[in-house]
Amino acid sequence: MPRLNVNIDHVATVRQARRGLEPDPIFAAYLVELAGADGIVVHLREDRRHVQDRDLKILKQTVKTKLNLEMAPTSEMIEIALKVKPDTVTLVPEKREEITTEGGLDVLTNSKLLSRTVGELKENDLFVSLFIDPDINQIRSAQSTGADMIEIHTGSYSEANVYEKREYEFKKIVDAVRMTIEHDLRVAAGHGLNYINVKRVSSIAGIEELNIGHSIIARSVMVGIERAVREMLQLCK
Ligand code: PXP
């Protein structure tokens, strides 16, 4: 069974809707760990739309499992990663206007920048993962950067709502996992995984970790709202 890392970005999204203090992702991370998750993931975006620098700093001090920092390969983020020293740095592409990470890194086109970034992070003893699409050329290129791990983008599989397309995308993930292992890289997977589509992906031998965020935070709202209302009613009485 792969390890489960929970991405808590969207706890911060709700907090940032009011620019206030609640809900605090630090408290959420504590509960996530208490529930048995193997790690906490946060994406510190250039525009700080959800997770803030303060969150990352405190999480580094409080997370007792593993902290995975997703970030773009920019000099600002590299400086932060070297200071905070998370357990894993996952390099992701980032566009300001996107709603979420849209695709994997184009390692082929950006091999120089990525090799330099991976090199700098690894010189400072950081474990580096690259988020890429399930594509053999990207995997080959990722290996040449010196990264430790590849996180295979499962978004196209997750979004496929026609049987044939879903099967096609699933096979791409299976092949990519095999090829990644053949290239002596460790394998994680994530993006768009939910309570319906996760089973098949978690059954693929060789995937060490799954990184899941949105579906878990969305479900938390649904399973928690009834209790939250009852508590408020009690106070109103
Ligand atoms: N992996 C990476 C690299 C991501 O950027 C994200 C989204 O932040 C995830 C996994 C989690 O995706 P989701 O929120 O759809 O579960």
PDB file of C-alpha atoms and ligand atoms in Angstrom:
ATOM      1  CA  MET A   1       0.000   0.000   0.000  1.00  0.00           C
ATOM      2  CA  PRO A   2       1.439   3.417  -0.874  1.00  0.00           C
ATOM      3  CA  ARG A   3       1.976   6.030   1.826  1.00  0.00           C
ATOM      4  CA  LEU A   4      -0.641   8.779   1.898  1.00  0.00           C
ATOM      5  CA  ASN A   5       0.483  12.405   2.010  1.00  0.00           C
ATOM      6  CA  VAL A   6      -2.307  14.925   2.462  1.00  0.00           C
ATOM      7  CA  ASN A   7      -2.151  18.286   0.719  1.00  0.00           C
ATOM      8  CA  ILE A   8      -3.694  20.892   3.035  1.00  0.00           C
ATOM      9  CA  ASP A   9      -3.543  23.896   0.657  1.00  0.00           C
ATOM     10  CA  HIS A  10      -7.298  24.269   0.596  1.00  0.00           C
ATOM     11  CA  VAL A  11      -7.603  24.633   4.339  1.00  0.00           C
ATOM     12  CA  ALA A  12      -5.523  27.755   3.759  1.00  0.00           C
ATOM     13  CA  THR A  13      -7.735  28.681   0.783  1.00  0.00           C
ATOM     14  CA  VAL A  14     -10.737  28.893   3.123  1.00  0.00           C
ATOM     15  CA  ARG A  15      -8.769  30.962   5.635  1.00  0.00           C
ATOM     16  CA  GLN A  16      -7.547  33.336   2.915  1.00  0.00           C
ATOM     17  CA  ALA A  17     -11.152  33.928   1.804  1.00  0.00           C
ATOM     18  CA  ARG A  18     -11.380  36.155   4.918  1.00  0.00           C
ATOM     19  CA  ARG A  19      -7.643  36.842   5.339  1.00  0.00           C
ATOM     20  CA  GLY A  20      -8.128  35.796   8.941  1.00  0.00           C
ATOM     21  CA  LEU A  21      -6.794  33.115  11.253  1.00  0.00           C
ATOM     22  CA  GLU A  22      -9.239  30.256  10.699  1.00  0.00           C
ATOM     23  CA  PRO A  23      -9.153  27.522   9.676  1.00  0.00           C
ATOM     24  CA  ASP A  24      -5.475  27.204  10.540  1.00  0.00           C
ATOM     25  CA  PRO A  25      -3.602  24.696   8.334  1.00  0.00           C
ATOM     26  CA  ILE A  26      -1.254  24.013  11.250  1.00  0.00           C
ATOM     27  CA  PHE A  27      -4.145  22.618  13.289  1.00  0.00           C
ATOM     28  CA  ALA A  28      -5.396  20.717  10.235  1.00  0.00           C
ATOM     29  CA  ALA A  29      -1.954  19.150   9.748  1.00  0.00           C
ATOM     30  CA  TYR A  30      -2.022  17.984  13.355  1.00  0.00           C
ATOM     31  CA  LEU A  31      -5.406  16.283  12.831  1.00  0.00           C
ATOM     32  CA  VAL A  32      -4.297  14.797   9.498  1.00  0.00           C
ATOM     33  CA  GLU A  33      -1.344  13.182  11.256  1.00  0.00           C
ATOM     34  CA  LEU A  34      -3.543  12.022  14.104  1.00  0.00           C
ATOM     35  CA  ALA A  35      -5.755  10.267  11.533  1.00  0.00           C
ATOM     36  CA  GLY A  36      -2.724   8.321  10.342  1.00  0.00           C
ATOM     37  CA  ALA A  37      -1.496  10.110   7.234  1.00  0.00           C
ATOM     38  CA  ASP A  38       2.158   9.633   6.382  1.00  0.00           C
ATOM     39  CA  GLY A  39       2.929  13.196   5.413  1.00  0.00           C
ATOM     40  CA  ILE A  40       1.775  16.755   4.892  1.00  0.00           C
ATOM     41  CA  VAL A  41       2.047  18.534   1.542  1.00  0.00           C
ATOM     42  CA  VAL A  42       1.812  22.264   0.894  1.00  0.00           C
ATOM     43  CA  HIS A  43       2.308  24.291  -2.265  1.00  0.00           C
ATOM     44  CA  LEU A  44       3.790  27.701  -1.551  1.00  0.00           C
ATOM     45  CA  ARG A  45       2.722  29.637  -4.616  1.00  0.00           C
ATOM     46  CA  GLU A  46       4.386  32.750  -5.929  1.00  0.00           C
ATOM     47  CA  ASP A  47       1.102  34.669  -5.440  1.00  0.00           C
ATOM     48  CA  ARG A  48       0.574  33.209  -1.906  1.00  0.00           C
ATOM     49  CA  ARG A  49      -3.061  32.571  -2.744  1.00  0.00           C
ATOM     50  CA  HIS A  50      -3.398  29.915  -0.030  1.00  0.00           C
ATOM     51  CA  VAL A  51      -0.383  28.737   1.951  1.00  0.00           C
ATOM     52  CA  GLN A  52       1.657  31.557   3.513  1.00  0.00           C
ATOM     53  CA  ASP A  53       5.338  31.727   4.467  1.00  0.00           C
ATOM     54  CA  ARG A  54       4.272  31.645   8.120  1.00  0.00           C
ATOM     55  CA  ASP A  55       2.463  28.320   7.565  1.00  0.00           C
ATOM     56  CA  LEU A  56       5.515  26.698   6.048  1.00  0.00           C
ATOM     57  CA  LYS A  57       7.779  27.923   8.834  1.00  0.00           C
ATOM     58  CA  ILE A  58       5.504  26.610  11.594  1.00  0.00           C
ATOM     59  CA  LEU A  59       4.763  23.336   9.772  1.00  0.00           C
ATOM     60  CA  LYS A  60       8.491  22.660   9.606  1.00  0.00           C
ATOM     61  CA  GLN A  61       8.550  22.888  13.407  1.00  0.00           C
ATOM     62  CA  THR A  62       5.345  20.970  14.092  1.00  0.00           C
ATOM     63  CA  VAL A  63       4.950  18.229  11.452  1.00  0.00           C
ATOM     64  CA  LYS A  64       5.981  14.938  12.992  1.00  0.00           C
ATOM     65  CA  THR A  65       5.647  12.796   9.853  1.00  0.00           C
ATOM     66  CA  LYS A  66       7.131  14.262   6.655  1.00  0.00           C
ATOM     67  CA  LEU A  67       6.752  17.674   5.116  1.00  0.00           C
ATOM     68  CA  ASN A  68       6.663  17.903   1.325  1.00  0.00           C
ATOM     69  CA  LEU A  69       6.989  21.393  -0.146  1.00  0.00           C
ATOM     70  CA  GLU A  70       5.660  21.835  -3.676  1.00  0.00           C
ATOM     71  CA  MET A  71       7.192  24.817  -5.392  1.00  0.00           C
ATOM     72  CA  ALA A  72       8.155  26.328  -8.724  1.00  0.00           C
ATOM     73  CA  PRO A  73      11.862  26.214  -9.627  1.00  0.00           C
ATOM     74  CA  THR A  74      12.444  29.929  -9.030  1.00  0.00           C
ATOM     75  CA  SER A  75      15.274  31.609  -7.113  1.00  0.00           C
ATOM     76  CA  GLU A  76      12.834  32.926  -4.488  1.00  0.00           C
ATOM     77  CA  MET A  77      11.484  29.432  -3.795  1.00  0.00           C
ATOM     78  CA  ILE A  78      14.911  27.805  -3.812  1.00  0.00           C
ATOM     79  CA  GLU A  79      16.037  30.278  -1.160  1.00  0.00           C
ATOM     80  CA  ILE A  80      12.981  29.450   0.966  1.00  0.00           C
ATOM     81  CA  ALA A  81      13.492  25.679   0.556  1.00  0.00           C
ATOM     82  CA  LEU A  82      17.143  25.951   1.586  1.00  0.00           C
ATOM     83  CA  LYS A  83      16.139  27.897   4.683  1.00  0.00           C
ATOM     84  CA  VAL A  84      13.145  25.755   5.722  1.00  0.00           C
ATOM     85  CA  LYS A  85      14.605  22.380   4.695  1.00  0.00           C
ATOM     86  CA  PRO A  86      11.431  20.316   4.188  1.00  0.00           C
ATOM     87  CA  ASP A  87      11.772  16.531   3.969  1.00  0.00           C
ATOM     88  CA  THR A  88      10.899  16.609   0.262  1.00  0.00           C
ATOM     89  CA  VAL A  89      10.874  19.354  -2.329  1.00  0.00           C
ATOM     90  CA  THR A  90       8.539  18.672  -5.247  1.00  0.00           C
ATOM     91  CA  LEU A  91       9.223  20.902  -8.217  1.00  0.00           C
ATOM     92  CA  VAL A  92       6.073  21.817 -10.116  1.00  0.00           C
ATOM     93  CA  PRO A  93       5.297  24.145 -13.010  1.00  0.00           C
ATOM     94  CA  GLU A  94       3.360  27.230 -11.986  1.00  0.00           C
ATOM     95  CA  LYS A  95       1.286  29.736 -13.887  1.00  0.00           C
ATOM     96  CA  ARG A  96      -0.300  32.657 -12.078  1.00  0.00           C
ATOM     97  CA  GLU A  97      -3.616  32.393 -13.880  1.00  0.00           C
ATOM     98  CA  GLU A  98      -4.116  28.633 -13.379  1.00  0.00           C
ATOM     99  CA  ILE A  99      -6.679  27.351 -10.856  1.00  0.00           C
ATOM    100  CA  THR A 100      -4.483  24.399  -9.922  1.00  0.00           C
ATOM    101  CA  THR A 101      -1.293  22.833 -11.293  1.00  0.00           C
ATOM    102  CA  GLU A 102      -2.322  22.116 -14.854  1.00  0.00           C
ATOM    103  CA  GLY A 103       0.321  19.791 -16.190  1.00  0.00           C
ATOM    104  CA  GLY A 104       3.634  18.257 -15.321  1.00  0.00           C
ATOM    105  CA  LEU A 105       7.003  19.970 -15.698  1.00  0.00           C
ATOM    106  CA  ASP A 106       8.385  20.100 -19.211  1.00  0.00           C
ATOM    107  CA  VAL A 107      11.740  18.623 -18.250  1.00  0.00           C
ATOM    108  CA  LEU A 108      12.816  18.275 -21.891  1.00  0.00           C
ATOM    109  CA  THR A 109      12.535  21.989 -22.617  1.00  0.00           C
ATOM    110  CA  ASN A 110      13.740  23.143 -19.198  1.00  0.00           C
ATOM    111  CA  SER A 111      16.418  20.552 -18.531  1.00  0.00           C
ATOM    112  CA  LYS A 112      19.163  23.109 -17.810  1.00  0.00           C
ATOM    113  CA  LEU A 113      17.106  25.074 -15.271  1.00  0.00           C
ATOM    114  CA  LEU A 114      15.809  21.901 -13.619  1.00  0.00           C
ATOM    115  CA  SER A 115      19.231  20.231 -13.462  1.00  0.00           C
ATOM    116  CA  ARG A 116      20.644  23.379 -11.865  1.00  0.00           C
ATOM    117  CA  THR A 117      17.763  23.580  -9.382  1.00  0.00           C
ATOM    118  CA  VAL A 118      17.877  19.887  -8.465  1.00  0.00           C
ATOM    119  CA  GLY A 119      21.674  20.144  -8.096  1.00  0.00           C
ATOM    120  CA  GLU A 120      21.450  23.115  -5.741  1.00  0.00           C
ATOM    121  CA  LEU A 121      18.772  21.471  -3.594  1.00  0.00           C
ATOM    122  CA  LYS A 122      20.609  18.161  -3.442  1.00  0.00           C
ATOM    123  CA  GLU A 123      23.909  19.841  -2.552  1.00  0.00           C
ATOM    124  CA  ASN A 124      22.014  21.001   0.518  1.00  0.00           C
ATOM    125  CA  ASP A 125      20.866  17.468   1.328  1.00  0.00           C
ATOM    126  CA  LEU A 126      17.288  17.902   0.185  1.00  0.00           C
ATOM    127  CA  PHE A 127      15.285  15.045  -1.346  1.00  0.00           C
ATOM    128  CA  VAL A 128      13.912  16.204  -4.694  1.00  0.00           C
ATOM    129  CA  SER A 129      10.885  15.002  -6.633  1.00  0.00           C
ATOM    130  CA  LEU A 130       9.757  16.213 -10.069  1.00  0.00           C
ATOM    131  CA  PHE A 131       6.069  16.364 -10.962  1.00  0.00           C
ATOM    132  CA  ILE A 132       5.744  15.119 -14.530  1.00  0.00           C
ATOM    133  CA  ASP A 133       3.220  13.695 -16.942  1.00  0.00           C
ATOM    134  CA  PRO A 134       3.342   9.931 -17.578  1.00  0.00           C
ATOM    135  CA  ASP A 135       5.582  10.304 -20.612  1.00  0.00           C
ATOM    136  CA  ILE A 136       8.720   8.241 -21.313  1.00  0.00           C
ATOM    137  CA  ASN A 137      10.698  11.183 -22.728  1.00  0.00           C
ATOM    138  CA  GLN A 138       9.969  13.273 -19.648  1.00  0.00           C
ATOM    139  CA  ILE A 139      11.005  10.371 -17.416  1.00  0.00           C
ATOM    140  CA  ARG A 140      14.316   9.965 -19.257  1.00  0.00           C
ATOM    141  CA  SER A 141      14.959  13.662 -19.007  1.00  0.00           C
ATOM    142  CA  ALA A 142      13.982  13.706 -15.319  1.00  0.00           C
ATOM    143  CA  GLN A 143      16.576  11.038 -14.603  1.00  0.00           C
ATOM    144  CA  SER A 144      19.301  13.189 -16.144  1.00  0.00           C
ATOM    145  CA  THR A 145      18.531  16.062 -13.743  1.00  0.00           C
ATOM    146  CA  GLY A 146      19.644  13.919 -10.795  1.00  0.00           C
ATOM    147  CA  ALA A 147      16.244  14.017  -9.052  1.00  0.00           C
ATOM    148  CA  ASP A 148      15.463  11.307  -6.484  1.00  0.00           C
ATOM    149  CA  MET A 149      11.821  10.766  -7.281  1.00  0.00           C
ATOM    150  CA  ILE A 150       9.154  11.387  -9.875  1.00  0.00           C
ATOM    151  CA  GLU A 151       5.581  12.226  -9.009  1.00  0.00           C
ATOM    152  CA  ILE A 152       3.427  11.049 -11.877  1.00  0.00           C
ATOM    153  CA  HIS A 153       0.625  13.422 -12.770  1.00  0.00           C
ATOM    154  CA  THR A 154      -2.635  11.460 -12.538  1.00  0.00           C
ATOM    155  CA  GLY A 155      -4.830  14.375 -13.650  1.00  0.00           C
ATOM    156  CA  SER A 156      -5.658  13.092 -17.133  1.00  0.00           C
ATOM    157  CA  TYR A 157      -6.695   9.710 -15.701  1.00  0.00           C
ATOM    158  CA  SER A 158      -8.752  11.399 -12.981  1.00  0.00           C
ATOM    159  CA  GLU A 159     -10.535  13.685 -15.403  1.00  0.00           C
ATOM    160  CA  ALA A 160     -11.303  11.026 -18.043  1.00  0.00           C
ATOM    161  CA  ASN A 161     -15.027  10.396 -17.944  1.00  0.00           C
ATOM    162  CA  VAL A 162     -15.257   8.043 -20.911  1.00  0.00           C
ATOM    163  CA  TYR A 163     -14.282   4.401 -20.324  1.00  0.00           C
ATOM    164  CA  GLU A 164     -11.827   4.073 -23.242  1.00  0.00           C
ATOM    165  CA  LYS A 165     -10.038   7.317 -22.371  1.00  0.00           C
ATOM    166  CA  ARG A 166      -9.808   6.315 -18.698  1.00  0.00           C
ATOM    167  CA  GLU A 167      -8.317   2.926 -19.621  1.00  0.00           C
ATOM    168  CA  TYR A 168      -5.849   4.625 -21.975  1.00  0.00           C
ATOM    169  CA  GLU A 169      -4.750   7.097 -19.309  1.00  0.00           C
ATOM    170  CA  PHE A 170      -4.520   4.385 -16.659  1.00  0.00           C
ATOM    171  CA  LYS A 171      -2.234   2.308 -18.865  1.00  0.00           C
ATOM    172  CA  LYS A 172      -0.018   5.349 -19.360  1.00  0.00           C
ATOM    173  CA  ILE A 173       0.397   5.618 -15.591  1.00  0.00           C
ATOM    174  CA  VAL A 174       1.172   1.893 -15.250  1.00  0.00           C
ATOM    175  CA  ASP A 175       3.808   2.117 -18.014  1.00  0.00           C
ATOM    176  CA  ALA A 176       5.263   5.306 -16.546  1.00  0.00           C
ATOM    177  CA  VAL A 177       5.630   3.698 -13.100  1.00  0.00           C
ATOM    178  CA  ARG A 178       7.470   0.732 -14.620  1.00  0.00           C
ATOM    179  CA  MET A 179       9.757   2.960 -16.670  1.00  0.00           C
ATOM    180  CA  THR A 180      10.495   5.234 -13.739  1.00  0.00           C
ATOM    181  CA  ILE A 181      11.585   2.264 -11.629  1.00  0.00           C
ATOM    182  CA  GLU A 182      13.701   0.983 -14.548  1.00  0.00           C
ATOM    183  CA  HIS A 183      15.395   4.389 -14.531  1.00  0.00           C
ATOM    184  CA  ASP A 184      16.279   3.927 -10.842  1.00  0.00           C
ATOM    185  CA  LEU A 185      13.959   6.637  -9.651  1.00  0.00           C
ATOM    186  CA  ARG A 186      11.440   6.411  -6.823  1.00  0.00           C
ATOM    187  CA  VAL A 187       7.770   6.922  -7.731  1.00  0.00           C
ATOM    188  CA  ALA A 188       4.921   8.949  -6.275  1.00  0.00           C
ATOM    189  CA  ALA A 189       1.631   9.878  -7.945  1.00  0.00           C
ATOM    190  CA  GLY A 190      -1.059  12.443  -7.514  1.00  0.00           C
ATOM    191  CA  HIS A 191      -3.506  15.070  -8.719  1.00  0.00           C
ATOM    192  CA  GLY A 192      -7.245  14.683  -9.016  1.00  0.00           C
ATOM    193  CA  LEU A 193      -7.364  11.440  -7.041  1.00  0.00           C
ATOM    194  CA  ASN A 194     -10.624  10.952  -5.183  1.00  0.00           C
ATOM    195  CA  TYR A 195     -12.667   8.368  -3.283  1.00  0.00           C
ATOM    196  CA  ILE A 196     -13.741   6.675  -6.517  1.00  0.00           C
ATOM    197  CA  ASN A 197     -10.646   6.646  -8.698  1.00  0.00           C
ATOM    198  CA  VAL A 198      -7.914   6.139  -6.074  1.00  0.00           C
ATOM    199  CA  LYS A 199      -8.266   2.357  -5.700  1.00  0.00           C
ATOM    200  CA  ARG A 200      -6.870   1.462  -9.087  1.00  0.00           C
ATOM    201  CA  VAL A 201      -3.935   3.826  -8.762  1.00  0.00           C
ATOM    202  CA  SER A 202      -3.061   2.659  -5.259  1.00  0.00           C
ATOM    203  CA  SER A 203      -2.987  -0.928  -6.548  1.00  0.00           C
ATOM    204  CA  ILE A 204      -0.161  -0.190  -9.013  1.00  0.00           C
ATOM    205  CA  ALA A 205       2.937  -1.909  -7.638  1.00  0.00           C
ATOM    206  CA  GLY A 206       5.895   0.405  -7.265  1.00  0.00           C
ATOM    207  CA  ILE A 207       4.081   3.612  -6.346  1.00  0.00           C
ATOM    208  CA  GLU A 208       5.480   4.549  -2.951  1.00  0.00           C
ATOM    209  CA  GLU A 209       3.376   7.599  -2.176  1.00  0.00           C
ATOM    210  CA  LEU A 210       0.101   9.230  -3.156  1.00  0.00           C
ATOM    211  CA  ASN A 211      -0.341  12.976  -2.710  1.00  0.00           C
ATOM    212  CA  ILE A 212      -4.009  13.869  -2.340  1.00  0.00           C
ATOM    213  CA  GLY A 213      -5.573  17.191  -1.427  1.00  0.00           C
ATOM    214  CA  HIS A 214      -8.787  18.550  -2.864  1.00  0.00           C
ATOM    215  CA  SER A 215     -10.997  15.465  -2.506  1.00  0.00           C
ATOM    216  CA  ILE A 216     -10.022  15.004   1.143  1.00  0.00           C
ATOM    217  CA  ILE A 217     -10.594  18.651   2.081  1.00  0.00           C
ATOM    218  CA  ALA A 218     -13.907  18.641   0.155  1.00  0.00           C
ATOM    219  CA  ARG A 219     -15.034  15.504   1.998  1.00  0.00           C
ATOM    220  CA  SER A 220     -13.977  17.025   5.326  1.00  0.00           C
ATOM    221  CA  VAL A 221     -16.492  19.807   4.806  1.00  0.00           C
ATOM    222  CA  MET A 222     -19.255  17.309   4.090  1.00  0.00           C
ATOM    223  CA  VAL A 223     -18.549  14.946   6.953  1.00  0.00           C
ATOM    224  CA  GLY A 224     -17.950  17.811   9.367  1.00  0.00           C
ATOM    225  CA  ILE A 225     -20.744  20.271   8.587  1.00  0.00           C
ATOM    226  CA  GLU A 226     -23.480  18.525  10.550  1.00  0.00           C
ATOM    227  CA  ARG A 227     -21.440  18.515  13.761  1.00  0.00           C
ATOM    228  CA  ALA A 228     -20.418  22.128  13.196  1.00  0.00           C
ATOM    229  CA  VAL A 229     -24.062  23.220  12.886  1.00  0.00           C
ATOM    230  CA  ARG A 230     -25.111  21.220  15.959  1.00  0.00           C
ATOM    231  CA  GLU A 231     -22.349  22.873  17.995  1.00  0.00           C
ATOM    232  CA  MET A 232     -23.475  26.328  16.876  1.00  0.00           C
ATOM    233  CA  LEU A 233     -27.124  25.553  17.672  1.00  0.00           C
ATOM    234  CA  GLN A 234     -26.102  24.439  21.147  1.00  0.00           C
ATOM    235  CA  LEU A 235     -24.373  27.789  21.716  1.00  0.00           C
ATOM    236  CA  CYS A 236     -27.338  29.734  20.350  1.00  0.00           C
ATOM    237  CA  LYS A 237     -29.751  28.104  22.799  1.00  0.00           C
TER     238      LYS A 237
HETATM  239  N1  PXP B   1       0.562  16.640  -6.528  1.00  0.00           N
HETATM  240  C1  PXP B   1       0.901  17.864  -6.998  1.00  0.00           C
HETATM  241  C2  PXP B   1       2.258  18.045  -7.564  1.00  0.00           C
HETATM  242  C3  PXP B   1      -0.003  18.951  -6.941  1.00  0.00           C
HETATM  243  O1  PXP B   1       0.364  20.153  -7.424  1.00  0.00           O
HETATM  244  C4  PXP B   1      -1.256  18.745  -6.353  1.00  0.00           C
HETATM  245  C5  PXP B   1      -2.214  19.893  -6.233  1.00  0.00           C
HETATM  246  O2  PXP B   1      -1.676  20.877  -5.414  1.00  0.00           O
HETATM  247  C6  PXP B   1      -1.559  17.465  -5.862  1.00  0.00           C
HETATM  248  C7  PXP B   1      -0.655  16.428  -5.983  1.00  0.00           C
HETATM  249  C8  PXP B   1      -2.871  17.177  -5.222  1.00  0.00           C
HETATM  250  O3  PXP B   1      -3.891  17.291  -6.151  1.00  0.00           O
HETATM  251  P1  PXP B   1      -5.405  17.275  -5.664  1.00  0.00           P
HETATM  252  O4  PXP B   1      -5.593  18.495  -4.809  1.00  0.00           O
HETATM  253  O5  PXP B   1      -6.183  17.304  -6.917  1.00  0.00           O
HETATM  254  O6  PXP B   1      -5.578  16.013  -4.872  1.00  0.00           O
END
